[in-house]
PDB file of C-alpha atoms in Angstrom:
ATOM      1  CA  THR P 111       0.000   0.000   0.000  1.00 67.00           C
ATOM      2  CA  VAL P 112       1.329   3.414  -0.942  1.00 71.00           C
ATOM      3  CA  VAL P 113      -0.164   6.580   0.566  1.00 75.00           C
ATOM      4  CA  ALA P 114      -0.058   9.570  -1.765  1.00 74.00           C
ATOM      5  CA  PRO P 115       1.532  12.758  -0.491  1.00 75.00           C
ATOM      6  CA  SER P 116      -0.684  15.811   0.040  1.00 75.00           C
ATOM      7  CA  SER P 117       1.727  17.831  -2.136  1.00 79.00           C
ATOM      8  CA  GLY P 118       4.833  17.172  -4.186  1.00 82.00           C
ATOM      9  CA  SER P 119       5.821  13.688  -5.362  1.00 82.00           C
ATOM     10  CA  PHE P 120       8.135  10.788  -4.594  1.00 82.00           C
ATOM     11  CA  THR P 121       9.613   7.894  -6.571  1.00 83.00           C
ATOM     12  CA  VAL P 122       9.359   4.200  -5.734  1.00 81.00           C
ATOM     13  CA  ARG P 123      11.875   1.942  -7.463  1.00 82.00           C
ATOM     14  CA  LEU P 124      10.823  -1.647  -8.124  1.00 79.00           C
ATOM     15  CA  THR P 125      13.674  -4.090  -8.724  1.00 82.00           C
ATOM     16  CA  VAL P 126      12.922  -7.568 -10.038  1.00 80.00           C
ATOM     17  CA  THR P 127      15.485 -10.363  -9.871  1.00 83.00           C
ATOM     18  CA  ASP P 128      14.907 -13.613 -11.773  1.00 81.00           C
ATOM     19  CA  ASN P 129      16.169 -17.101 -10.866  1.00 82.00           C
ATOM     20  CA  ALA P 130      19.336 -16.553 -12.914  1.00 81.00           C
ATOM     21  CA  GLY P 131      20.196 -13.401 -10.909  1.00 81.00           C
ATOM     22  CA  ARG P 132      19.332 -10.941 -13.686  1.00 81.00           C
ATOM     23  CA  GLN P 133      17.718  -7.703 -12.530  1.00 79.00           C
ATOM     24  CA  ASP P 134      15.491  -5.090 -14.061  1.00 78.00           C
ATOM     25  CA  ASN P 135      14.229  -1.822 -12.533  1.00 78.00           C
ATOM     26  CA  ALA P 136      11.096   0.258 -12.965  1.00 80.00           C
ATOM     27  CA  ASP P 137      10.442   3.609 -11.317  1.00 81.00           C
ATOM     28  CA  VAL P 138       6.962   4.649 -10.151  1.00 81.00           C
ATOM     29  CA  ILE P 139       6.448   8.368  -9.585  1.00 83.00           C
ATOM     30  CA  VAL P 140       3.666   9.033  -7.070  1.00 82.00           C
ATOM     31  CA  ASN P 141       1.983  12.451  -6.688  1.00 82.00           C
ATOM     32  CA  PRO P 142      -1.220  13.485  -4.868  1.00 79.00           C
ATOM     33  CA  THR P 143      -3.563  12.423  -7.702  1.00 78.00           C
ATOM     34  CA  SER P 144      -1.770   9.834  -9.859  1.00 78.00           C
ATOM     35  CA  ALA P 145       1.117   7.431 -10.327  1.00 78.00           C
ATOM     36  CA  THR P 146       3.189   6.940 -13.484  1.00 78.00           C
ATOM     37  CA  THR P 147       5.832   4.376 -14.313  1.00 77.00           C
ATOM     38  CA  THR P 148       8.839   4.062 -16.608  1.00 70.00           C
ATOM     39  CA  ALA P 149       8.208   0.338 -17.112  1.00 69.00           C
ATOM     40  CA  PRO P 150       7.040  -0.676 -20.594  1.00 64.00           C
ATOM     41  CA  SER P 151       3.423  -1.792 -20.830  1.00 61.00           C
ATOM     42  CA  ALA P 152       4.458  -5.118 -22.389  1.00 57.00           C
ATOM     43  CA  VAL P 153       7.698  -7.075 -22.436  1.00 57.00           C
ATOM     44  CA  SER P 154       7.446 -10.315 -24.363  1.00 53.00           C
ATOM     45  CA  SER P 155       4.773 -12.360 -22.606  1.00 52.00           C
ATOM     46  CA  ALA P 156       4.872 -10.560 -19.224  1.00 53.00           C
ATOM     47  CA  ALA P 157       3.056  -7.228 -19.024  1.00 52.00           C
ATOM     48  CA  CYS P 158       3.019  -4.714 -16.172  1.00 54.00           C
ATOM     49  CA  PRO P 159       0.172  -5.032 -13.706  1.00 55.00           C
ATOM     50  CA  THR P 160      -2.904  -2.844 -13.842  1.00 58.00           C
ATOM     51  CA  PRO P 161      -2.467   0.854 -12.943  1.00 62.00           C
ATOM     52  CA  ILE P 162      -1.750   1.665  -9.323  1.00 62.00           C
ATOM     53  CA  SER P 163      -4.633   3.208  -7.382  1.00 65.00           C
ATOM     54  CA  ILE P 164      -3.774   6.030  -5.006  1.00 68.00           C
ATOM     55  CA  VAL P 165      -5.177   5.915  -1.483  1.00 71.00           C
ATOM     56  CA  GLN P 166      -5.815   9.464  -0.352  1.00 82.00           C
ATOM     57  CA  THR P 167      -5.908  10.124   3.365  1.00 91.00           C
ATOM     58  CA  VAL P 168      -8.901  11.837   4.926  1.00 94.00           C
ATOM     59  CA  GLN P 169      -8.092  15.434   5.839  1.00 95.00           C
ATOM     60  CA  VAL P 170     -10.033  17.781   8.137  1.00 97.00           C
ATOM     61  CA  THR P 171      -9.756  21.571   8.334  1.00 97.00           C
ATOM     62  CA  ILE P 172     -11.416  23.881  10.877  1.00 98.00           C
ATOM     63  CA  THR P 173     -12.302  27.572  10.667  1.00 97.00           C
ATOM     64  CA  PRO P 174     -11.460  29.747  12.560  1.00 98.00           C
ATOM     65  CA  THR P 175      -8.347  28.278  14.180  1.00 97.00           C
ATOM     66  CA  THR P 176      -8.304  30.714  17.132  1.00 97.00           C
ATOM     67  CA  ALA P 177     -10.894  32.648  19.129  1.00 97.00           C
ATOM     68  CA  THR P 178     -11.178  34.637  22.364  1.00 97.00           C
ATOM     69  CA  LEU P 179     -14.480  34.515  24.242  1.00 97.00           C
ATOM     70  CA  THR P 180     -15.904  35.973  27.447  1.00 96.00           C
ATOM     71  CA  ALA P 181     -16.800  33.500  30.192  1.00 96.00           C
ATOM     72  CA  GLY P 182     -20.532  33.207  30.748  1.00 94.00           C
ATOM     73  CA  SER P 183     -21.635  34.872  27.518  1.00 92.00           C
ATOM     74  CA  GLY P 184     -19.273  34.144  24.612  1.00 90.00           C
ATOM     75  CA  THR P 185     -20.133  31.938  21.648  1.00 96.00           C
ATOM     76  CA  GLN P 186     -18.237  31.085  18.462  1.00 97.00           C
ATOM     77  CA  ALA P 187     -19.448  29.235  15.370  1.00 98.00           C
ATOM     78  CA  PHE P 188     -16.855  26.841  13.943  1.00 98.00           C
ATOM     79  CA  SER P 189     -17.003  25.096  10.589  1.00 98.00           C
ATOM     80  CA  ALA P 190     -15.155  21.999   9.451  1.00 97.00           C
ATOM     81  CA  ALA P 191     -14.408  20.628   5.994  1.00 97.00           C
ATOM     82  CA  VAL P 192     -13.561  16.994   5.303  1.00 96.00           C
ATOM     83  CA  ALA P 193     -11.607  16.045   2.166  1.00 93.00           C
ATOM     84  CA  ASN P 194     -11.117  12.602   0.597  1.00 92.00           C
ATOM     85  CA  ALA P 195     -14.149  11.005   2.261  1.00 91.00           C
ATOM     86  CA  THR P 196     -17.678  10.398   1.046  1.00 93.00           C
ATOM     87  CA  ASP P 197     -19.002  11.018   4.568  1.00 95.00           C
ATOM     88  CA  THR P 198     -18.065  14.631   5.366  1.00 95.00           C
ATOM     89  CA  ARG P 199     -19.663  14.779   8.826  1.00 96.00           C
ATOM     90  CA  VAL P 200     -17.586  15.538  11.943  1.00 98.00           C
ATOM     91  CA  ASN P 201     -17.926  14.964  15.664  1.00 98.00           C
ATOM     92  CA  TRP P 202     -17.138  17.991  17.846  1.00 98.00           C
ATOM     93  CA  LEU P 203     -15.049  17.767  21.017  1.00 98.00           C
ATOM     94  CA  VAL P 204     -13.835  20.271  23.610  1.00 98.00           C
ATOM     95  CA  ASN P 205     -10.586  19.240  25.345  1.00 98.00           C
ATOM     96  CA  ASP P 206     -11.214  15.714  23.956  1.00 97.00           C
ATOM     97  CA  ILE P 207     -14.678  15.574  25.579  1.00 97.00           C
ATOM     98  CA  PRO P 208     -17.449  14.840  23.028  1.00 97.00           C
ATOM     99  CA  GLY P 209     -19.737  17.895  23.089  1.00 97.00           C
ATOM    100  CA  GLY P 210     -17.698  19.449  25.939  1.00 97.00           C
ATOM    101  CA  ASN P 211     -19.059  20.122  29.434  1.00 98.00           C
ATOM    102  CA  SER P 212     -19.832  22.967  31.850  1.00 97.00           C
ATOM    103  CA  THR P 213     -16.172  23.304  32.921  1.00 97.00           C
ATOM    104  CA  VAL P 214     -14.541  23.716  29.473  1.00 98.00           C
ATOM    105  CA  GLY P 215     -17.570  24.892  27.478  1.00 97.00           C
ATOM    106  CA  THR P 216     -19.949  23.059  25.201  1.00 98.00           C
ATOM    107  CA  ILE P 217     -20.283  22.654  21.446  1.00 98.00           C
ATOM    108  CA  THR P 218     -23.343  21.702  19.412  1.00 98.00           C
ATOM    109  CA  ALA P 219     -23.483  19.154  16.598  1.00 97.00           C
ATOM    110  CA  ASN P 220     -23.469  22.175  14.256  1.00 97.00           C
ATOM    111  CA  GLY P 221     -20.173  23.515  15.662  1.00 97.00           C
ATOM    112  CA  VAL P 222     -21.428  26.376  17.848  1.00 98.00           C
ATOM    113  CA  TYR P 223     -19.188  26.620  20.925  1.00 98.00           C
ATOM    114  CA  THR P 224     -20.428  28.264  24.139  1.00 98.00           C
ATOM    115  CA  ALA P 225     -17.891  29.414  26.728  1.00 97.00           C
ATOM    116  CA  PRO P 226     -18.223  28.093  30.289  1.00 97.00           C
ATOM    117  CA  ALA P 227     -19.696  30.316  33.027  1.00 96.00           C
ATOM    118  CA  THR P 228     -16.269  30.823  34.622  1.00 96.00           C
ATOM    119  CA  VAL P 229     -12.736  30.889  33.239  1.00 96.00           C
ATOM    120  CA  PRO P 230     -11.345  27.326  33.247  1.00 96.00           C
ATOM    121  CA  SER P 231      -7.805  26.476  34.321  1.00 95.00           C
ATOM    122  CA  PRO P 232      -5.965  26.671  32.003  1.00 96.00           C
ATOM    123  CA  ALA P 233      -7.884  29.459  30.268  1.00 97.00           C
ATOM    124  CA  LYS P 234      -7.235  27.971  26.794  1.00 98.00           C
ATOM    125  CA  VAL P 235      -9.390  25.113  25.580  1.00 98.00           C
ATOM    126  CA  THR P 236      -9.152  23.086  22.375  1.00 98.00           C
ATOM    127  CA  VAL P 237     -12.115  22.634  20.049  1.00 98.00           C
ATOM    128  CA  THR P 238     -11.638  19.623  17.758  1.00 98.00           C
ATOM    129  CA  ALA P 239     -13.491  18.419  14.670  1.00 98.00           C
ATOM    130  CA  ALA P 240     -13.014  14.656  14.111  1.00 97.00           C
ATOM    131  CA  SER P 241     -14.040  12.969  10.868  1.00 97.00           C
ATOM    132  CA  VAL P 242     -16.885  10.465  11.281  1.00 96.00           C
ATOM    133  CA  ALA P 243     -15.445   8.425   8.377  1.00 93.00           C
ATOM    134  CA  GLU P 244     -11.897   8.386   9.834  1.00 94.00           C
ATOM    135  CA  PRO P 245     -11.929   9.411  13.543  1.00 93.00           C
ATOM    136  CA  GLY P 246      -8.128   9.769  13.558  1.00 94.00           C
ATOM    137  CA  ALA P 247      -8.392  12.598  11.018  1.00 96.00           C
ATOM    138  CA  THR P 248      -8.892  15.774  13.070  1.00 97.00           C
ATOM    139  CA  ALA P 249      -8.364  19.521  13.077  1.00 97.00           C
ATOM    140  CA  SER P 250      -8.304  21.762  16.136  1.00 98.00           C
ATOM    141  CA  ALA P 251      -8.802  25.370  17.172  1.00 98.00           C
ATOM    142  CA  SER P 252      -7.570  27.145  20.297  1.00 98.00           C
ATOM    143  CA  VAL P 253     -10.097  29.160  22.317  1.00 98.00           C
ATOM    144  CA  THR P 254      -9.012  31.545  25.062  1.00 97.00           C
ATOM    145  CA  ILE P 255     -11.630  32.237  27.745  1.00 97.00           C
ATOM    146  CA  VAL P 256     -11.400  35.650  29.423  1.00 96.00           C
ATOM    147  CA  PRO P 257     -13.343  36.930  32.459  1.00 95.00           C
ATOM    148  CA  GLY P 258     -16.389  39.109  31.928  1.00 85.00           C
ATOM    149  CA  ILE P 259     -16.439  42.785  32.878  1.00 76.00           C
ATOM    150  CA  PRO P 260     -17.975  43.013  36.341  1.00 68.00           C
ATOM    151  CA  ILE P 261     -20.728  45.545  36.949  1.00 62.00           C
ATOM    152  CA  SER P 262     -20.005  47.158  40.274  1.00 61.00           C
ATOM    153  CA  GLY P 263     -22.214  49.322  42.430  1.00 56.00           C
ATOM    154  CA  GLY P 264     -21.768  53.090  42.537  1.00 53.00           C
ATOM    155  CA  GLY P 265     -20.834  55.310  45.460  1.00 52.00           C
ATOM    156  CA  GLY P 266     -22.932  53.250  47.871  1.00 51.00           C
ATOM    157  CA  GLY P 267     -23.942  54.601  51.339  1.00 51.00           C
ATOM    158  CA  GLY P 268     -26.675  57.052  52.186  1.00 50.00           C
ATOM    159  CA  GLY P 269     -29.733  55.353  50.794  1.00 49.00           C
ATOM    160  CA  GLY P 270     -28.401  53.230  47.908  1.00 47.00           C
ATOM    161  CA  GLY P 271     -29.189  53.713  44.275  1.00 45.00           C
ATOM    162  CA  GLY P 272     -25.536  53.609  43.201  1.00 45.00           C
ATOM    163  CA  ALA P 273     -25.783  50.335  41.283  1.00 44.00           C
ATOM    164  CA  ASP P 274     -28.752  51.618  39.285  1.00 41.00           C
ATOM    165  CA  PHE P 275     -26.774  54.716  38.383  1.00 38.00           C
ATOM    166  CA  VAL P 276     -23.706  52.782  37.161  1.00 38.00           C
ATOM    167  CA  LEU P 277     -25.743  50.257  35.151  1.00 39.00           C
ATOM    168  CA  LEU P 278     -27.898  52.893  33.484  1.00 35.00           C
ATOM    169  CA  ALA P 279     -24.907  55.113  32.766  1.00 36.00           C
ATOM    170  CA  MET P 280     -23.210  52.160  31.082  1.00 40.00           C
ATOM    171  CA  LEU P 281     -26.305  51.771  28.928  1.00 41.00           C
ATOM    172  CA  GLY P 282     -25.989  55.367  27.791  1.00 42.00           C
ATOM    173  CA  VAL P 283     -28.944  56.836  29.672  1.00 40.00           C
ATOM    174  CA  GLY P 284     -27.051  59.068  32.056  1.00 41.00           C
ATOM    175  CA  ALA P 285     -29.821  61.674  32.296  1.00 40.00           C
ATOM    176  CA  LEU P 286     -32.362  59.079  33.426  1.00 39.00           C
ATOM    177  CA  ALA P 287     -29.864  57.660  35.879  1.00 39.00           C
ATOM    178  CA  ARG P 288     -29.279  61.051  37.477  1.00 41.00           C
ATOM    179  CA  GLY P 289     -33.007  61.322  37.992  1.00 43.00           C
ATOM    180  CA  LEU P 290     -33.061  57.948  39.782  1.00 44.00           C
ATOM    181  CA  ARG P 291     -30.156  58.723  42.071  1.00 44.00           C
ATOM    182  CA  ARG P 292     -31.214  60.699  45.091  1.00 43.00           C
ATOM    183  CA  ASP P 293     -28.602  61.469  47.717  1.00 43.00           C
TER     184      ASP P 293
END
Protein backbone atom coordinates (compact mmCIF):
# COMPACT_ATOMS: atom_id res chain seq x y z
CA THR A 1 0.00 0.00 0.00
CA VAL A 2 1.33 3.41 -0.94
CA VAL A 3 -0.16 6.58 0.57
CA ALA A 4 -0.06 9.57 -1.77
CA PRO A 5 1.53 12.76 -0.49
CA SER A 6 -0.68 15.81 0.04
CA SER A 7 1.73 17.83 -2.14
CA GLY A 8 4.83 17.17 -4.19
CA SER A 9 5.82 13.69 -5.36
CA PHE A 10 8.13 10.79 -4.59
CA THR A 11 9.61 7.89 -6.57
CA VAL A 12 9.36 4.20 -5.73
CA ARG A 13 11.88 1.94 -7.46
CA LEU A 14 10.82 -1.65 -8.12
CA THR A 15 13.67 -4.09 -8.72
CA VAL A 16 12.92 -7.57 -10.04
CA THR A 17 15.49 -10.36 -9.87
CA ASP A 18 14.91 -13.61 -11.77
CA ASN A 19 16.17 -17.10 -10.87
CA ALA A 20 19.34 -16.55 -12.91
CA GLY A 21 20.20 -13.40 -10.91
CA ARG A 22 19.33 -10.94 -13.69
CA GLN A 23 17.72 -7.70 -12.53
CA ASP A 24 15.49 -5.09 -14.06
CA ASN A 25 14.23 -1.82 -12.53
CA ALA A 26 11.10 0.26 -12.97
CA ASP A 27 10.44 3.61 -11.32
CA VAL A 28 6.96 4.65 -10.15
CA ILE A 29 6.45 8.37 -9.59
CA VAL A 30 3.67 9.03 -7.07
CA ASN A 31 1.98 12.45 -6.69
CA PRO A 32 -1.22 13.49 -4.87
CA THR A 33 -3.56 12.42 -7.70
CA SER A 34 -1.77 9.83 -9.86
CA ALA A 35 1.12 7.43 -10.33
CA THR A 36 3.19 6.94 -13.48
CA THR A 37 5.83 4.38 -14.31
CA THR A 38 8.84 4.06 -16.61
CA ALA A 39 8.21 0.34 -17.11
CA PRO A 40 7.04 -0.68 -20.59
CA SER A 41 3.42 -1.79 -20.83
CA ALA A 42 4.46 -5.12 -22.39
CA VAL A 43 7.70 -7.07 -22.44
CA SER A 44 7.45 -10.32 -24.36
CA SER A 45 4.77 -12.36 -22.61
CA ALA A 46 4.87 -10.56 -19.22
CA ALA A 47 3.06 -7.23 -19.02
CA CYS A 48 3.02 -4.71 -16.17
CA PRO A 49 0.17 -5.03 -13.71
CA THR A 50 -2.90 -2.84 -13.84
CA PRO A 51 -2.47 0.85 -12.94
CA ILE A 52 -1.75 1.66 -9.32
CA SER A 53 -4.63 3.21 -7.38
CA ILE A 54 -3.77 6.03 -5.01
CA VAL A 55 -5.18 5.91 -1.48
CA GLN A 56 -5.81 9.46 -0.35
CA THR A 57 -5.91 10.12 3.36
CA VAL A 58 -8.90 11.84 4.93
CA GLN A 59 -8.09 15.43 5.84
CA VAL A 60 -10.03 17.78 8.14
CA THR A 61 -9.76 21.57 8.33
CA ILE A 62 -11.42 23.88 10.88
CA THR A 63 -12.30 27.57 10.67
CA PRO A 64 -11.46 29.75 12.56
CA THR A 65 -8.35 28.28 14.18
CA THR A 66 -8.30 30.71 17.13
CA ALA A 67 -10.89 32.65 19.13
CA THR A 68 -11.18 34.64 22.36
CA LEU A 69 -14.48 34.51 24.24
CA THR A 70 -15.90 35.97 27.45
CA ALA A 71 -16.80 33.50 30.19
CA GLY A 72 -20.53 33.21 30.75
CA SER A 73 -21.63 34.87 27.52
CA GLY A 74 -19.27 34.14 24.61
CA THR A 75 -20.13 31.94 21.65
CA GLN A 76 -18.24 31.08 18.46
CA ALA A 77 -19.45 29.23 15.37
CA PHE A 78 -16.86 26.84 13.94
CA SER A 79 -17.00 25.10 10.59
CA ALA A 80 -15.16 22.00 9.45
CA ALA A 81 -14.41 20.63 5.99
CA VAL A 82 -13.56 16.99 5.30
CA ALA A 83 -11.61 16.05 2.17
CA ASN A 84 -11.12 12.60 0.60
CA ALA A 85 -14.15 11.01 2.26
CA THR A 86 -17.68 10.40 1.05
CA ASP A 87 -19.00 11.02 4.57
CA THR A 88 -18.07 14.63 5.37
CA ARG A 89 -19.66 14.78 8.83
CA VAL A 90 -17.59 15.54 11.94
CA ASN A 91 -17.93 14.96 15.66
CA TRP A 92 -17.14 17.99 17.85
CA LEU A 93 -15.05 17.77 21.02
CA VAL A 94 -13.84 20.27 23.61
CA ASN A 95 -10.59 19.24 25.34
CA ASP A 96 -11.21 15.71 23.96
CA ILE A 97 -14.68 15.57 25.58
CA PRO A 98 -17.45 14.84 23.03
CA GLY A 99 -19.74 17.90 23.09
CA GLY A 100 -17.70 19.45 25.94
CA ASN A 101 -19.06 20.12 29.43
CA SER A 102 -19.83 22.97 31.85
CA THR A 103 -16.17 23.30 32.92
CA VAL A 104 -14.54 23.72 29.47
CA GLY A 105 -17.57 24.89 27.48
CA THR A 106 -19.95 23.06 25.20
CA ILE A 107 -20.28 22.65 21.45
CA THR A 108 -23.34 21.70 19.41
CA ALA A 109 -23.48 19.15 16.60
CA ASN A 110 -23.47 22.18 14.26
CA GLY A 111 -20.17 23.51 15.66
CA VAL A 112 -21.43 26.38 17.85
CA TYR A 113 -19.19 26.62 20.93
CA THR A 114 -20.43 28.26 24.14
CA ALA A 115 -17.89 29.41 26.73
CA PRO A 116 -18.22 28.09 30.29
CA ALA A 117 -19.70 30.32 33.03
CA THR A 118 -16.27 30.82 34.62
CA VAL A 119 -12.74 30.89 33.24
CA PRO A 120 -11.34 27.33 33.25
CA SER A 121 -7.80 26.48 34.32
CA PRO A 122 -5.97 26.67 32.00
CA ALA A 123 -7.88 29.46 30.27
CA LYS A 124 -7.23 27.97 26.79
CA VAL A 125 -9.39 25.11 25.58
CA THR A 126 -9.15 23.09 22.37
CA VAL A 127 -12.11 22.63 20.05
CA THR A 128 -11.64 19.62 17.76
CA ALA A 129 -13.49 18.42 14.67
CA ALA A 130 -13.01 14.66 14.11
CA SER A 131 -14.04 12.97 10.87
CA VAL A 132 -16.89 10.46 11.28
CA ALA A 133 -15.44 8.42 8.38
CA GLU A 134 -11.90 8.39 9.83
CA PRO A 135 -11.93 9.41 13.54
CA GLY A 136 -8.13 9.77 13.56
CA ALA A 137 -8.39 12.60 11.02
CA THR A 138 -8.89 15.77 13.07
CA ALA A 139 -8.36 19.52 13.08
CA SER A 140 -8.30 21.76 16.14
CA ALA A 141 -8.80 25.37 17.17
CA SER A 142 -7.57 27.15 20.30
CA VAL A 143 -10.10 29.16 22.32
CA THR A 144 -9.01 31.54 25.06
CA ILE A 145 -11.63 32.24 27.74
CA VAL A 146 -11.40 35.65 29.42
CA PRO A 147 -13.34 36.93 32.46
CA GLY A 148 -16.39 39.11 31.93
CA ILE A 149 -16.44 42.78 32.88
CA PRO A 150 -17.97 43.01 36.34
CA ILE A 151 -20.73 45.54 36.95
CA SER A 152 -20.00 47.16 40.27
CA GLY A 153 -22.21 49.32 42.43
CA GLY A 154 -21.77 53.09 42.54
CA GLY A 155 -20.83 55.31 45.46
CA GLY A 156 -22.93 53.25 47.87
CA GLY A 157 -23.94 54.60 51.34
CA GLY A 158 -26.68 57.05 52.19
CA GLY A 159 -29.73 55.35 50.79
CA GLY A 160 -28.40 53.23 47.91
CA GLY A 161 -29.19 53.71 44.27
CA GLY A 162 -25.54 53.61 43.20
CA ALA A 163 -25.78 50.34 41.28
CA ASP A 164 -28.75 51.62 39.28
CA PHE A 165 -26.77 54.72 38.38
CA VAL A 166 -23.71 52.78 37.16
CA LEU A 167 -25.74 50.26 35.15
CA LEU A 168 -27.90 52.89 33.48
CA ALA A 169 -24.91 55.11 32.77
CA MET A 170 -23.21 52.16 31.08
CA LEU A 171 -26.31 51.77 28.93
CA GLY A 172 -25.99 55.37 27.79
CA VAL A 173 -28.94 56.84 29.67
CA GLY A 174 -27.05 59.07 32.06
CA ALA A 175 -29.82 61.67 32.30
CA LEU A 176 -32.36 59.08 33.43
CA ALA A 177 -29.86 57.66 35.88
CA ARG A 178 -29.28 61.05 37.48
CA GLY A 179 -33.01 61.32 37.99
CA LEU A 180 -33.06 57.95 39.78
CA ARG A 181 -30.16 58.72 42.07
CA ARG A 182 -31.21 60.70 45.09
CA ASP A 183 -28.60 61.47 47.72
